[in-house]
C-alpha positions as CSV (number, residue, x, y, z in Angstrom):
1,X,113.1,91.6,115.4
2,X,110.8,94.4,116.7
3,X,113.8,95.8,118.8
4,X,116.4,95.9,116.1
5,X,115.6,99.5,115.2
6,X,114.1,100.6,118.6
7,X,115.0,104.4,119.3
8,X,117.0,104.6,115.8
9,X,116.6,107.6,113.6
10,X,116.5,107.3,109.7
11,X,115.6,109.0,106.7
12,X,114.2,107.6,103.9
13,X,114.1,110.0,100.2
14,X,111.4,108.7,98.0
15,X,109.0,108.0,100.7
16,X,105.7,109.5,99.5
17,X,105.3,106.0,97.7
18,X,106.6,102.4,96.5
19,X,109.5,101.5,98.3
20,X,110.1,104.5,100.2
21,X,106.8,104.3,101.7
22,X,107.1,100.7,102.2
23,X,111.0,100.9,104.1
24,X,109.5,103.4,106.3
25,X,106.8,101.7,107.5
26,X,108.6,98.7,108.6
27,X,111.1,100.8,109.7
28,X,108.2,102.7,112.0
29,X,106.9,99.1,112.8
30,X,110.0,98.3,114.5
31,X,110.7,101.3,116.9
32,X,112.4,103.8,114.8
33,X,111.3,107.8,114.3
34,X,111.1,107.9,110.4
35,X,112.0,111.4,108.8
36,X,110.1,110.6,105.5
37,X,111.6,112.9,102.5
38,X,110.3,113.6,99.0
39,X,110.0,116.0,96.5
40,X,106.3,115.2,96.7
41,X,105.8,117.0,100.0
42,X,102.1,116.2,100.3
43,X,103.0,112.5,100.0
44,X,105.7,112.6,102.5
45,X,102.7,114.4,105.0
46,X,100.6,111.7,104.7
47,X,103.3,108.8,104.8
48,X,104.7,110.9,107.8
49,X,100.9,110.6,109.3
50,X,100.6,106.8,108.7
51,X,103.5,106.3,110.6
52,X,102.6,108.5,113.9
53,X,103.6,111.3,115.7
54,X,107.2,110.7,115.9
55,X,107.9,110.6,112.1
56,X,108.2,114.2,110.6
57,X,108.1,114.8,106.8
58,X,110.9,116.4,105.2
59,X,110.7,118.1,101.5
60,X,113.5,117.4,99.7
61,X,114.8,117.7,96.0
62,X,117.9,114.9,96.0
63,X,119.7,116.2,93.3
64,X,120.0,119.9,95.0
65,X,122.9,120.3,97.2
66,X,120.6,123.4,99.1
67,X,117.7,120.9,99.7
68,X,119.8,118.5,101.1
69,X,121.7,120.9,103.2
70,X,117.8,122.2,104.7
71,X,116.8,118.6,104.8
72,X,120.2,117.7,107.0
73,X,119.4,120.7,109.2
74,X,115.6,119.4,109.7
75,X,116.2,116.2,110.5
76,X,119.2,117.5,113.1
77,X,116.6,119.6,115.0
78,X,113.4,117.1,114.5
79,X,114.9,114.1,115.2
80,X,118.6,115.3,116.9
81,X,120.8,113.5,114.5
82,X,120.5,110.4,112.7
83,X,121.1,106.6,112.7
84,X,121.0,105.9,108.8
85,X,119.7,106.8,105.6
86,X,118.0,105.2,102.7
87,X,119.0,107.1,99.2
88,X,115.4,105.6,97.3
89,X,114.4,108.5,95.6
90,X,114.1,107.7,91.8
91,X,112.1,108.8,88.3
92,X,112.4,107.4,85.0
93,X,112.6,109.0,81.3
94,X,112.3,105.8,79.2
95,X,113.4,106.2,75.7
96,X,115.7,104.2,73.3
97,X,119.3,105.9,73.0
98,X,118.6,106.9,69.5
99,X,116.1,109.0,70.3
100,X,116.6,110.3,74.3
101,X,117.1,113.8,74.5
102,X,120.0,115.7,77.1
103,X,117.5,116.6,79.6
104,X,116.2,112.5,79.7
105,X,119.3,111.5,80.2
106,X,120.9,113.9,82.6
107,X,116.9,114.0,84.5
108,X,118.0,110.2,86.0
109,X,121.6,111.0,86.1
110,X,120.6,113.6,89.0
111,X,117.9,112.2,90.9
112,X,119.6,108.6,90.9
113,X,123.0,108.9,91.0
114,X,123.7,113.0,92.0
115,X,121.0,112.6,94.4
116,X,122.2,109.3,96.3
117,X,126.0,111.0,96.1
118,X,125.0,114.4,98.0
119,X,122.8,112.4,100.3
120,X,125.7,110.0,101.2
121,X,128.1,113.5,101.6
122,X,125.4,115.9,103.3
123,X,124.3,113.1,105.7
124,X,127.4,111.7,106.6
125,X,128.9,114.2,109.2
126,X,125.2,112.9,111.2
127,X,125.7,109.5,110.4
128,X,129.5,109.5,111.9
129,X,128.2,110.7,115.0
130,X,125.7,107.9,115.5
131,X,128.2,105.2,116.1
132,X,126.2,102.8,114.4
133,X,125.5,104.9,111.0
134,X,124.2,103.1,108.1
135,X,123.4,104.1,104.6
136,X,121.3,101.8,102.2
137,X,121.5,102.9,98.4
138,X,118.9,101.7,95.9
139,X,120.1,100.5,93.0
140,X,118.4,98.0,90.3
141,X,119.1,94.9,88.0
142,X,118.9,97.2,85.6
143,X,122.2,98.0,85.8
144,X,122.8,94.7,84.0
145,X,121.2,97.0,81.3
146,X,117.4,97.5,80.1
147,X,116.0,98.0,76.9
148,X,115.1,101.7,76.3
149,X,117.0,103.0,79.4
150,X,120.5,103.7,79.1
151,X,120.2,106.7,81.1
152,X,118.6,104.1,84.3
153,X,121.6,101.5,83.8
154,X,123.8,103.7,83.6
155,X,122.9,105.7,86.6
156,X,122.0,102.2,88.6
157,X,125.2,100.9,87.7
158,X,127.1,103.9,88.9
159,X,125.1,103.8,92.0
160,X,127.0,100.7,93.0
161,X,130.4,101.9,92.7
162,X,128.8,104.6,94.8
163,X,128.3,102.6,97.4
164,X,131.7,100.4,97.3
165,X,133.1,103.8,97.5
166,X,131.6,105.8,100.5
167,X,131.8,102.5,102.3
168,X,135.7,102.6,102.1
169,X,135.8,106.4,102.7
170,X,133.1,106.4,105.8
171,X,134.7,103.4,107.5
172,X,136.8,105.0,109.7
173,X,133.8,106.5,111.2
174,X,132.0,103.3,111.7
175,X,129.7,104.3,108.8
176,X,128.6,100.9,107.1
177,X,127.3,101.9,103.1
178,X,125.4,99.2,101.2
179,X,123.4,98.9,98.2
180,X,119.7,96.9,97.6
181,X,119.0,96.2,94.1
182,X,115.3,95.1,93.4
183,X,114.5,93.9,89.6
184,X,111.2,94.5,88.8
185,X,108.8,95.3,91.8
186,X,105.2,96.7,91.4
187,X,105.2,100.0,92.6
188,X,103.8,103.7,91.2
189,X,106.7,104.2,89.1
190,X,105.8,100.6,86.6
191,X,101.7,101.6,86.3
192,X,102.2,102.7,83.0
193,X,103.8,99.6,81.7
194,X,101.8,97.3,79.2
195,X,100.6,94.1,80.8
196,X,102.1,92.4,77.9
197,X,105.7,93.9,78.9
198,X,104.9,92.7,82.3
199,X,103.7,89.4,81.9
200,X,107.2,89.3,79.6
201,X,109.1,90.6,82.9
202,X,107.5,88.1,85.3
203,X,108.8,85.1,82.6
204,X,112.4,86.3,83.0
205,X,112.0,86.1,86.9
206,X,112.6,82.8,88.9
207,X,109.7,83.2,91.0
208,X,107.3,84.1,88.2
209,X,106.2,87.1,89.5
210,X,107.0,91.1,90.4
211,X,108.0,91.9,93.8
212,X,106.5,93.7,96.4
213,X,107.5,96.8,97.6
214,X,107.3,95.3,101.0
215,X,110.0,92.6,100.0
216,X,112.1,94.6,99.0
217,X,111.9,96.8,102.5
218,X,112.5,94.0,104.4
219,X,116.3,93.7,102.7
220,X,116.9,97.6,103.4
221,X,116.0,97.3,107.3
222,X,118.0,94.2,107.8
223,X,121.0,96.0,106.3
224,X,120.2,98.9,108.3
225,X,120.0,96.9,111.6
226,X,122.6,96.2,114.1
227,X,122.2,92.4,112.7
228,X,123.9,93.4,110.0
229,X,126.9,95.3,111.9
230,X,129.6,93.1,110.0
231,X,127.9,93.9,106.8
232,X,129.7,96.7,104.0
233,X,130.5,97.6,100.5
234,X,127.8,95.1,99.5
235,X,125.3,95.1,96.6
236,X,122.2,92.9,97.6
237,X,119.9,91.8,94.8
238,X,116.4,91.7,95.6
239,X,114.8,90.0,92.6
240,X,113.3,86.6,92.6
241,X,116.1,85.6,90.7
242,X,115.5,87.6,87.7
243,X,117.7,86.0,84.6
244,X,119.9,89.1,82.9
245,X,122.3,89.6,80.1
């Protein structure tokens, strides 16, 4: 398995923490030169410095078309194109409808859904000239729908017919597009969550338990790997057979 991503090139948004961090470390682990991106430039330094000398850091803001055009050009001179790309970055602005304001909504809208569209269009002139281009998109079971985020469903469900799309338009340039979608996985973005709201999550889950952002890393670099060549248009759940609506 350790060759599978030998002298590959990928970028992962996000990847200051959770899964991000997790997806390039296994990527690293395996051979490949990681550009780690984030809006959280520090945290992308010191993922970028776990991972070695060949990974370089990359600040990014997903949902401006600028940043992504700067982040493009960086990663074409750091790393002199690009294999495949992980769209992971992600925030959340919980709320119940009633109540969530414009910005909350259209917050998630842009750093889920805007952001994995103009990564999927800025990177996919590099990825085309790879040969063996893959993008992984992160979506969720909440798309299903989730109490208190109809801005996250909504922007997790569009993130899937996303990926169904660009994996139609980019296969003529033997461009593979699939999505991952983890339920609930303990990483940065759930610390704030009561226990009791946990414990309720983890009841609701096959496994009886939260993922690990490892787990959940394993499933993007598989679908990122030669192994899964034959592999498009897909939406893999991740998610100890969470129970939904």
């Amino acid at each position: 398995m350790a060759s599978d991503h030998e002298g590959r090139r990928y970028l992962v948004t996000g990847g200051a923490s959770g899964i991000g961090r997790a997806t390039a470390l296994v990527l690293a682990a395996r051979g490949a030169r990681v550009a780690v991106a984030d809006l959280d430039d520090a945290g992308a330094r010191r993922t970028a410095a776990e991972l070695g000398p060949d990974a370089v850091a990359v600040p990014l803001d997903v949902a401006r078309r600028e940043s992504w055009e700067a982040a493009s050009a960086r990663v074409e001179q750091a790393l002199g194109g690009i294999d495949g790309l992980v769209n992971n970055a992600g925030i959340t602005r919980d709320r119940t409808m009633a109540r969530m304001t414009d910005a909350e909504w259209q917050q998630v809208i842009d750093v889920h859904l805007r952001g994995s569209w103009l990564g999927c269009q800025s990177m996919g002139p590099l990825l085309a000239g790879s040969g063996s281009g893959a993008i992984v998109n992160i979506s969720s079971s909440g798309r299903h729908g989730s109490f208190g985020q109809t801005n996250y469903a909504a922007a997790k469900a569009g993130v899937v017919g996303l990926t169904k799309t660009v994996a139609l338009e980019l296969a003529r340039s033997g461009v593979r597009c699939n999505a991952v979608a983890p339920g609930a996985v303990d990483t940065p973005m759930i610390q704030d969550v009561p226990e009791r709201v946990r414990a309720h999550w983890a009841e609701t889950i096959t496994l009886g338990r939260l993922g690990r952002p490892e787990e959940i890393a394993e499933a993007v670099a598989f679908l990122l790997s030669p192994a899964a060549s034959y592999i498009t248009a897909q939406i893999i759940d991740v998610n100890g057979g969470e129970l939904h609506l």
